[in-house]
mmCIF file of C-alpha atoms and ligand atoms in Angstrom:
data_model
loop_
_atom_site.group_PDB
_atom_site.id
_atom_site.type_symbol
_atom_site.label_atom_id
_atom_site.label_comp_id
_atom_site.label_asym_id
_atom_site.label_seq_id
_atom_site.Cartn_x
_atom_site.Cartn_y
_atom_site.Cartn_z
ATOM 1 C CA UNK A 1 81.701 70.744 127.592
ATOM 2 C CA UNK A 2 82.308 73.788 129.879
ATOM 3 C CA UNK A 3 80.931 73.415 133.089
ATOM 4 C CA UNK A 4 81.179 76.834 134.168
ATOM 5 C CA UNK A 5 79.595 80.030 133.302
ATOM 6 C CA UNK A 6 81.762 82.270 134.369
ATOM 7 C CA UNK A 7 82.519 85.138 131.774
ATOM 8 C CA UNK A 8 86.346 84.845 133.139
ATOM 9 C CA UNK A 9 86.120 81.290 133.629
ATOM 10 C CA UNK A 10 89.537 79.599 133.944
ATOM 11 C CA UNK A 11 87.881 75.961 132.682
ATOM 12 C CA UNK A 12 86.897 77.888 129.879
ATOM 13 C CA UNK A 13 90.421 79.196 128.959
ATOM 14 C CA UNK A 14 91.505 75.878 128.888
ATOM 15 C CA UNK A 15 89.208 74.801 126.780
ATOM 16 C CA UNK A 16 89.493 77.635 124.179
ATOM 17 C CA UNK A 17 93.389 76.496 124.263
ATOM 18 C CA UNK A 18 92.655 72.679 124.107
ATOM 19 C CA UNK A 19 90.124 73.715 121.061
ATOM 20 C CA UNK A 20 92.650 76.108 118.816
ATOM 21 C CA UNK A 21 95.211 73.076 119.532
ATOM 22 C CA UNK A 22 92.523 70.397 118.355
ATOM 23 C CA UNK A 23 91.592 73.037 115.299
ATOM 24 C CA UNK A 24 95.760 72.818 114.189
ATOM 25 C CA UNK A 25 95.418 69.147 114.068
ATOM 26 C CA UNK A 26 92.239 70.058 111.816
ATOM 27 C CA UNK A 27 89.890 68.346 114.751
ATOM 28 C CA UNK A 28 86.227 69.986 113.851
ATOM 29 C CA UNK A 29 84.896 71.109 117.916
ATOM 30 C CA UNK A 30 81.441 71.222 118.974
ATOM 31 C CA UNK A 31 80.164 73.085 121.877
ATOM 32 C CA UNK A 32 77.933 71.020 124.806
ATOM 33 C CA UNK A 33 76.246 73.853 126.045
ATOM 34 C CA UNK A 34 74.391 72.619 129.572
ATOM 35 C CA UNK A 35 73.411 75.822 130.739
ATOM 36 C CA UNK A 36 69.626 74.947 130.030
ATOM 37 C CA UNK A 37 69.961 71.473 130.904
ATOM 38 C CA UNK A 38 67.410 70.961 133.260
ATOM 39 C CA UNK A 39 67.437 68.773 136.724
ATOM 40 C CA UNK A 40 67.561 65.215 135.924
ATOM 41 C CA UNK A 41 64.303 63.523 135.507
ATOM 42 C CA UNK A 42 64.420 59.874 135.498
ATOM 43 C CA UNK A 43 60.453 59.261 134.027
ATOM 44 C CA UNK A 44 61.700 61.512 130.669
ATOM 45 C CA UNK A 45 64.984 59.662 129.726
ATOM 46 C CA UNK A 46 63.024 57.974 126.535
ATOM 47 C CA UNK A 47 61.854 61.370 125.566
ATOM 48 C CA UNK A 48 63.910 64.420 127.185
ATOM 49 C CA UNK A 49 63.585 68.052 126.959
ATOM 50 C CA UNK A 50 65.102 69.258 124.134
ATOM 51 C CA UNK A 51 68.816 70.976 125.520
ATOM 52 C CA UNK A 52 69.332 67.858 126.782
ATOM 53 C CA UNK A 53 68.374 65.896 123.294
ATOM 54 C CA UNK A 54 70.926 68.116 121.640
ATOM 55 C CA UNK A 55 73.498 67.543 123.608
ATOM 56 C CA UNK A 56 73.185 63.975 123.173
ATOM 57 C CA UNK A 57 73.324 64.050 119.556
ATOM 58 C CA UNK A 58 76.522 65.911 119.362
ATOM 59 C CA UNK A 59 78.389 63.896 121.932
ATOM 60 C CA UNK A 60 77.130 60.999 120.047
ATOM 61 C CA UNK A 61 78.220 62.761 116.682
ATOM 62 C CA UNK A 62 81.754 63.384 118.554
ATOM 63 C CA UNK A 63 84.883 60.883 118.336
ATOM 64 C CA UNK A 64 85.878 62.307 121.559
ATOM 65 C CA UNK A 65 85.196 64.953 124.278
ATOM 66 C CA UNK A 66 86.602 66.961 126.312
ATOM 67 C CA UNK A 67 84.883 68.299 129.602
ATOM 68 C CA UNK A 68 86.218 71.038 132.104
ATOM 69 C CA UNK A 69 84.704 71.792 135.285
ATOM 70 C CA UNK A 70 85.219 73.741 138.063
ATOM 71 C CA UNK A 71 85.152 71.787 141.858
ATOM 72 C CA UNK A 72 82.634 73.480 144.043
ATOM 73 C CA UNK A 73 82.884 72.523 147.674
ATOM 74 C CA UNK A 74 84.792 70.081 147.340
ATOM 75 C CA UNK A 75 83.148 67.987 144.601
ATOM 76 C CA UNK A 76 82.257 68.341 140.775
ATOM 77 C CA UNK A 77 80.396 71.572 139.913
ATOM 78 C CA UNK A 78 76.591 70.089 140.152
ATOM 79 C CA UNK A 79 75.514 71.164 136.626
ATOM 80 C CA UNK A 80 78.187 69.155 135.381
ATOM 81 C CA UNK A 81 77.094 66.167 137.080
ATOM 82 C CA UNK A 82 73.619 66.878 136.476
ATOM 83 C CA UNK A 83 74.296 66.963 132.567
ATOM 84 C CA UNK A 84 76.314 63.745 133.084
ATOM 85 C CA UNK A 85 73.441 62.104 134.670
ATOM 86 C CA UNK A 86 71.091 62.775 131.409
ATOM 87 C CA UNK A 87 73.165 60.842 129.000
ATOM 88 C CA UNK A 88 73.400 57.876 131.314
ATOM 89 C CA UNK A 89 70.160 56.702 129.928
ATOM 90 C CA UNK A 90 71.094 57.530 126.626
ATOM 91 C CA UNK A 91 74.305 55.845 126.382
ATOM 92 C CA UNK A 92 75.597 58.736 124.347
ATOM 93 C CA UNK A 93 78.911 58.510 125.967
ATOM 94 C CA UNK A 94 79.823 55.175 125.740
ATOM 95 C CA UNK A 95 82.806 53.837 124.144
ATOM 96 C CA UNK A 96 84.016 57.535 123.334
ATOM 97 C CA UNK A 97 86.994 58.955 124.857
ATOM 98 C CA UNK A 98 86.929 61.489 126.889
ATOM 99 C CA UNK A 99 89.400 63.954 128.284
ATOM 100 C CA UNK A 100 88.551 65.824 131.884
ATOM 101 C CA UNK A 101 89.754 68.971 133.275
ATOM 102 C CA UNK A 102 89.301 70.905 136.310
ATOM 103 C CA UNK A 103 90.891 74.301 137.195
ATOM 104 C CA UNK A 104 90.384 75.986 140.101
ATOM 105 C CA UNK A 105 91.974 77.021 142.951
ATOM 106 C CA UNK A 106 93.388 73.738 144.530
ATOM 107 C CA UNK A 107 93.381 71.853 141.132
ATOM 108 C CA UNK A 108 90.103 70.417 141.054
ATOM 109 C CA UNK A 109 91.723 66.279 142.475
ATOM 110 C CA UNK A 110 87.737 65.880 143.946
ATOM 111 C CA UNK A 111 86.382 67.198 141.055
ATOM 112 C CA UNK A 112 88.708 65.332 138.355
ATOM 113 C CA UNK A 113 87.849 61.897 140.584
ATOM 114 C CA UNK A 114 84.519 62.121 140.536
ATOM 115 C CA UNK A 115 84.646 63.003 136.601
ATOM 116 C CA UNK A 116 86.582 59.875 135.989
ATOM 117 C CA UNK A 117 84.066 57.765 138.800
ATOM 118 C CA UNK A 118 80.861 58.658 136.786
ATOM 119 C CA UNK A 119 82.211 58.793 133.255
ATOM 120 C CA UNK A 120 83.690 55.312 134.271
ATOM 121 C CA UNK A 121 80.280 54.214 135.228
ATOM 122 C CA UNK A 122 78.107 55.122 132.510
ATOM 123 C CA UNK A 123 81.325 53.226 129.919
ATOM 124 C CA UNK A 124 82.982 56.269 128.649
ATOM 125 C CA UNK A 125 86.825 55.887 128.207
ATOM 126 C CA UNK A 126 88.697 58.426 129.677
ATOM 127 C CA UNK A 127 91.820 58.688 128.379
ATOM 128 C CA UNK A 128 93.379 61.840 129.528
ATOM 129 C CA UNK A 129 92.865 63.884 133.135
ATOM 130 C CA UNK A 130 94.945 67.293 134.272
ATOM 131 C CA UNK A 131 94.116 69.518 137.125
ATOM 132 C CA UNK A 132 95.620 73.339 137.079
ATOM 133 C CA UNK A 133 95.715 74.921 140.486
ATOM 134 C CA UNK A 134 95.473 78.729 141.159
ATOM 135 C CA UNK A 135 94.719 79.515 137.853
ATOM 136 C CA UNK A 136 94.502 83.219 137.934
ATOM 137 C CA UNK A 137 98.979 83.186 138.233
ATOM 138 C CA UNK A 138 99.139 81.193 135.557
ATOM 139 C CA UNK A 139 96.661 83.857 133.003
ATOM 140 C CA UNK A 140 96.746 87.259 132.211
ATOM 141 C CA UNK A 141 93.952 90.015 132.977
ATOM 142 C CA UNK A 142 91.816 88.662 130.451
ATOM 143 C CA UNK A 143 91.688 84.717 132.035
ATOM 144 C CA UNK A 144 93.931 83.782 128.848
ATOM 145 C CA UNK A 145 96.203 81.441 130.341
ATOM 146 C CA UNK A 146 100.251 82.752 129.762
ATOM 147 C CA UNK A 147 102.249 80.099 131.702
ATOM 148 C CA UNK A 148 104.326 78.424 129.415
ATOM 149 C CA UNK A 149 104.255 74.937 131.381
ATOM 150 C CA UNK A 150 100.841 75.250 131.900
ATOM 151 C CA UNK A 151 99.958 76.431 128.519
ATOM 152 C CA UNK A 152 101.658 73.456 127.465
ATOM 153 C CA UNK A 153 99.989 70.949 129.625
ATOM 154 C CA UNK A 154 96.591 71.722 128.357
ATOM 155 C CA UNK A 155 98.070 71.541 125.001
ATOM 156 C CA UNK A 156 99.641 68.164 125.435
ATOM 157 C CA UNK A 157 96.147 67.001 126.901
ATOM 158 C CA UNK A 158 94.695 67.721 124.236
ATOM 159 C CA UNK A 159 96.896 65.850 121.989
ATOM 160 C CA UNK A 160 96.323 62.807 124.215
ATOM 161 C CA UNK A 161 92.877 63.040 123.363
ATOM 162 C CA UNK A 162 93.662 63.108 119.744
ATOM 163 C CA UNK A 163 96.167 60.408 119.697
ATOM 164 C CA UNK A 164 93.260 58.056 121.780
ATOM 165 C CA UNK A 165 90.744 58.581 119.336
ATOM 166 C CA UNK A 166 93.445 57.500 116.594
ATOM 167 C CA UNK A 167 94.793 54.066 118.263
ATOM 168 C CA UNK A 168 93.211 50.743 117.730
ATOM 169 C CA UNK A 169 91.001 49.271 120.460
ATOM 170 C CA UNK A 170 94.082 47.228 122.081
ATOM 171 C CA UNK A 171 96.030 50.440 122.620
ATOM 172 C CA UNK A 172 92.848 52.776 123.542
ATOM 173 C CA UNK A 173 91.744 49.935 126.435
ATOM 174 C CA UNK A 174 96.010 50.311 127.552
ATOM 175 C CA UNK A 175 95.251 53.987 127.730
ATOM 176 C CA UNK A 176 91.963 54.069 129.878
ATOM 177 C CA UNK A 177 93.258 51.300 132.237
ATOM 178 C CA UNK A 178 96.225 53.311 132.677
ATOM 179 C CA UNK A 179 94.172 56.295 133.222
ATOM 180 C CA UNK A 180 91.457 55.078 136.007
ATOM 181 C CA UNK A 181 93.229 52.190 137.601
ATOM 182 C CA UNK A 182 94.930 54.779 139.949
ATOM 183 C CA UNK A 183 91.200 56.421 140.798
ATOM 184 C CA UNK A 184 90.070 52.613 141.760
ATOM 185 C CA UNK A 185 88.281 51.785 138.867
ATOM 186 C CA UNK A 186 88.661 48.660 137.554
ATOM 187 C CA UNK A 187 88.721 48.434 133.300
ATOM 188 C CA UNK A 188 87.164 45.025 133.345
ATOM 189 C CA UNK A 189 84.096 47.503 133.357
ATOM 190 C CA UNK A 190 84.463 48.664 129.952
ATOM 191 C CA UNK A 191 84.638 44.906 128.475
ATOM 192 C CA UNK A 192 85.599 44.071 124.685
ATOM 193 C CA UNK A 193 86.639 47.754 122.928
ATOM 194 C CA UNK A 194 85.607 47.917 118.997
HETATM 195 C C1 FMN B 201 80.991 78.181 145.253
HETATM 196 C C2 FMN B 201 82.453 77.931 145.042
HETATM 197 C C3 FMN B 201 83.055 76.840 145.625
HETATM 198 C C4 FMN B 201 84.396 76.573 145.403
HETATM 199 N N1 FMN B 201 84.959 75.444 145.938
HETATM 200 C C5 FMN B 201 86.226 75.117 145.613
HETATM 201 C C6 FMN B 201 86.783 73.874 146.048
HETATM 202 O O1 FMN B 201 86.169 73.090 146.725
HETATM 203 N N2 FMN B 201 88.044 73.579 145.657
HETATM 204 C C7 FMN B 201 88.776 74.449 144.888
HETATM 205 O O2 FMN B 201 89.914 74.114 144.545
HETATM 206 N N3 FMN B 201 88.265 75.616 144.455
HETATM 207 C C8 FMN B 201 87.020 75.963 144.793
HETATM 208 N N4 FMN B 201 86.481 77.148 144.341
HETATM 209 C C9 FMN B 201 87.305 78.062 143.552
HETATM 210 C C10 FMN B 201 87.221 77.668 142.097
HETATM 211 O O3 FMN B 201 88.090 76.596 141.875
HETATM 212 C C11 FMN B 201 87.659 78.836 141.209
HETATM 213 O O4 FMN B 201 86.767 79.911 141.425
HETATM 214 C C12 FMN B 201 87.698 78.458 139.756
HETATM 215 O O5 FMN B 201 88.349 79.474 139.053
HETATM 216 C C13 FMN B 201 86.305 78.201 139.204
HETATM 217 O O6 FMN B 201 86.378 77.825 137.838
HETATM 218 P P1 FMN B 201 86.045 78.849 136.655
HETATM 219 O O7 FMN B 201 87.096 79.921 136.708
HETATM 220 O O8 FMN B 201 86.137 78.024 135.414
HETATM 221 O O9 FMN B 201 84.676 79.416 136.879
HETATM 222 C C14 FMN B 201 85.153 77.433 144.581
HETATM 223 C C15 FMN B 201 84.531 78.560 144.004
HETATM 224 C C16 FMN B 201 83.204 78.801 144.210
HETATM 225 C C17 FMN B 201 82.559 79.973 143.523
#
């Protein structure tokens, strides 16, 4: 899930990495497109507009996720949240491990928090965060990101995600704890993993 629609969008880079990493690993990816999700509407969670009904039934489909936003003003990129909000209701992210993302110009910490805070809410497992400040010196002309460290950041973000989805609930509820205890969330939340 990209949450920006930039056509040089460093979130987007990272997630074209992340994917061709995932695709080596033979990982099958799905895009969450939310750029026709529309504003949250609490009366039509039992029967929502269709965008939004597709995107639940691939991140339900998915054994994991990854998300990358951009931070706007100091907080996560609105869309994002907005798309977020919809599967609330539809529990379509709970349980499933997710992996966040934000690149932008200071690294995206507000942005990345707030991921964690309302993932953590609505029971997803987040098992993997990484902010990348001032992305453009890290990419060439095109956005493709060049930096080798940084290259192999997202990469090894990715792989975290991979190796989550893989470990038994014991290891997966180690993971998350270690993951969102430091953003003040406490794991209890998630109760008994399956
Ligand atoms: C409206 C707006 C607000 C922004 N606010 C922030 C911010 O609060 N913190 C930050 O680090 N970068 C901020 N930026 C810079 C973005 O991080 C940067 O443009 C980033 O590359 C956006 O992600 P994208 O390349 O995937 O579109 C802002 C950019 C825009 C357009």
């Amino acid at each position: 899930m990209c949450g920006s629609r930039s056509a040089t969008s460093a979130n987007r880079a990272a997630l074209d990495l992340a994917t061709d990493r995932i695709r080596q690993a033979s990982g099958a990816i799905r895009d969450v497109t939310i750029d026709r999700i529309p504003m949250f509407h609490p009366d039509l969670v039992d029967d929502p507009p269709d965008p939004v009904a597709t995107m639940h039934a691939v991140l339900q489909a998915a054994d994991g996720v990854m998300i990358a936003a951009p931070e706007y003003a100091g907080g996560l990129a609105g869309a994002t949240k907005n798309a977020l909000d919809w599967s609330v209701g539809s529990a379509s992210l709970y349980h499933r491990p997710v992996a966040v993302l934000s690149a932008g110009t200071t690294g995206g910490g507000f942005a990345i928090e707030q991921l964690v805070r309302t993932l953590s809410w609505q029971g997803a497992l987040v098992v993997a965060t990484l902010g990348i400040s001032a992305p453009r010196t890290k990419s060439d002309a095109n956005g493709r990101f060049t930096d080798p460290a940084t290259v192999a950041s997202i990469e090894r973000w990715a792989d975290d995600l991979v190796e989550a989805i893989s470990m038994n609930p014991a290891a997966r509820l180690e993971r998350v704890t270690h993951v969102v205890v430091p953003f003040g969330i406490d794991a209890a939340r998630f109760g008994e993993l399956t």
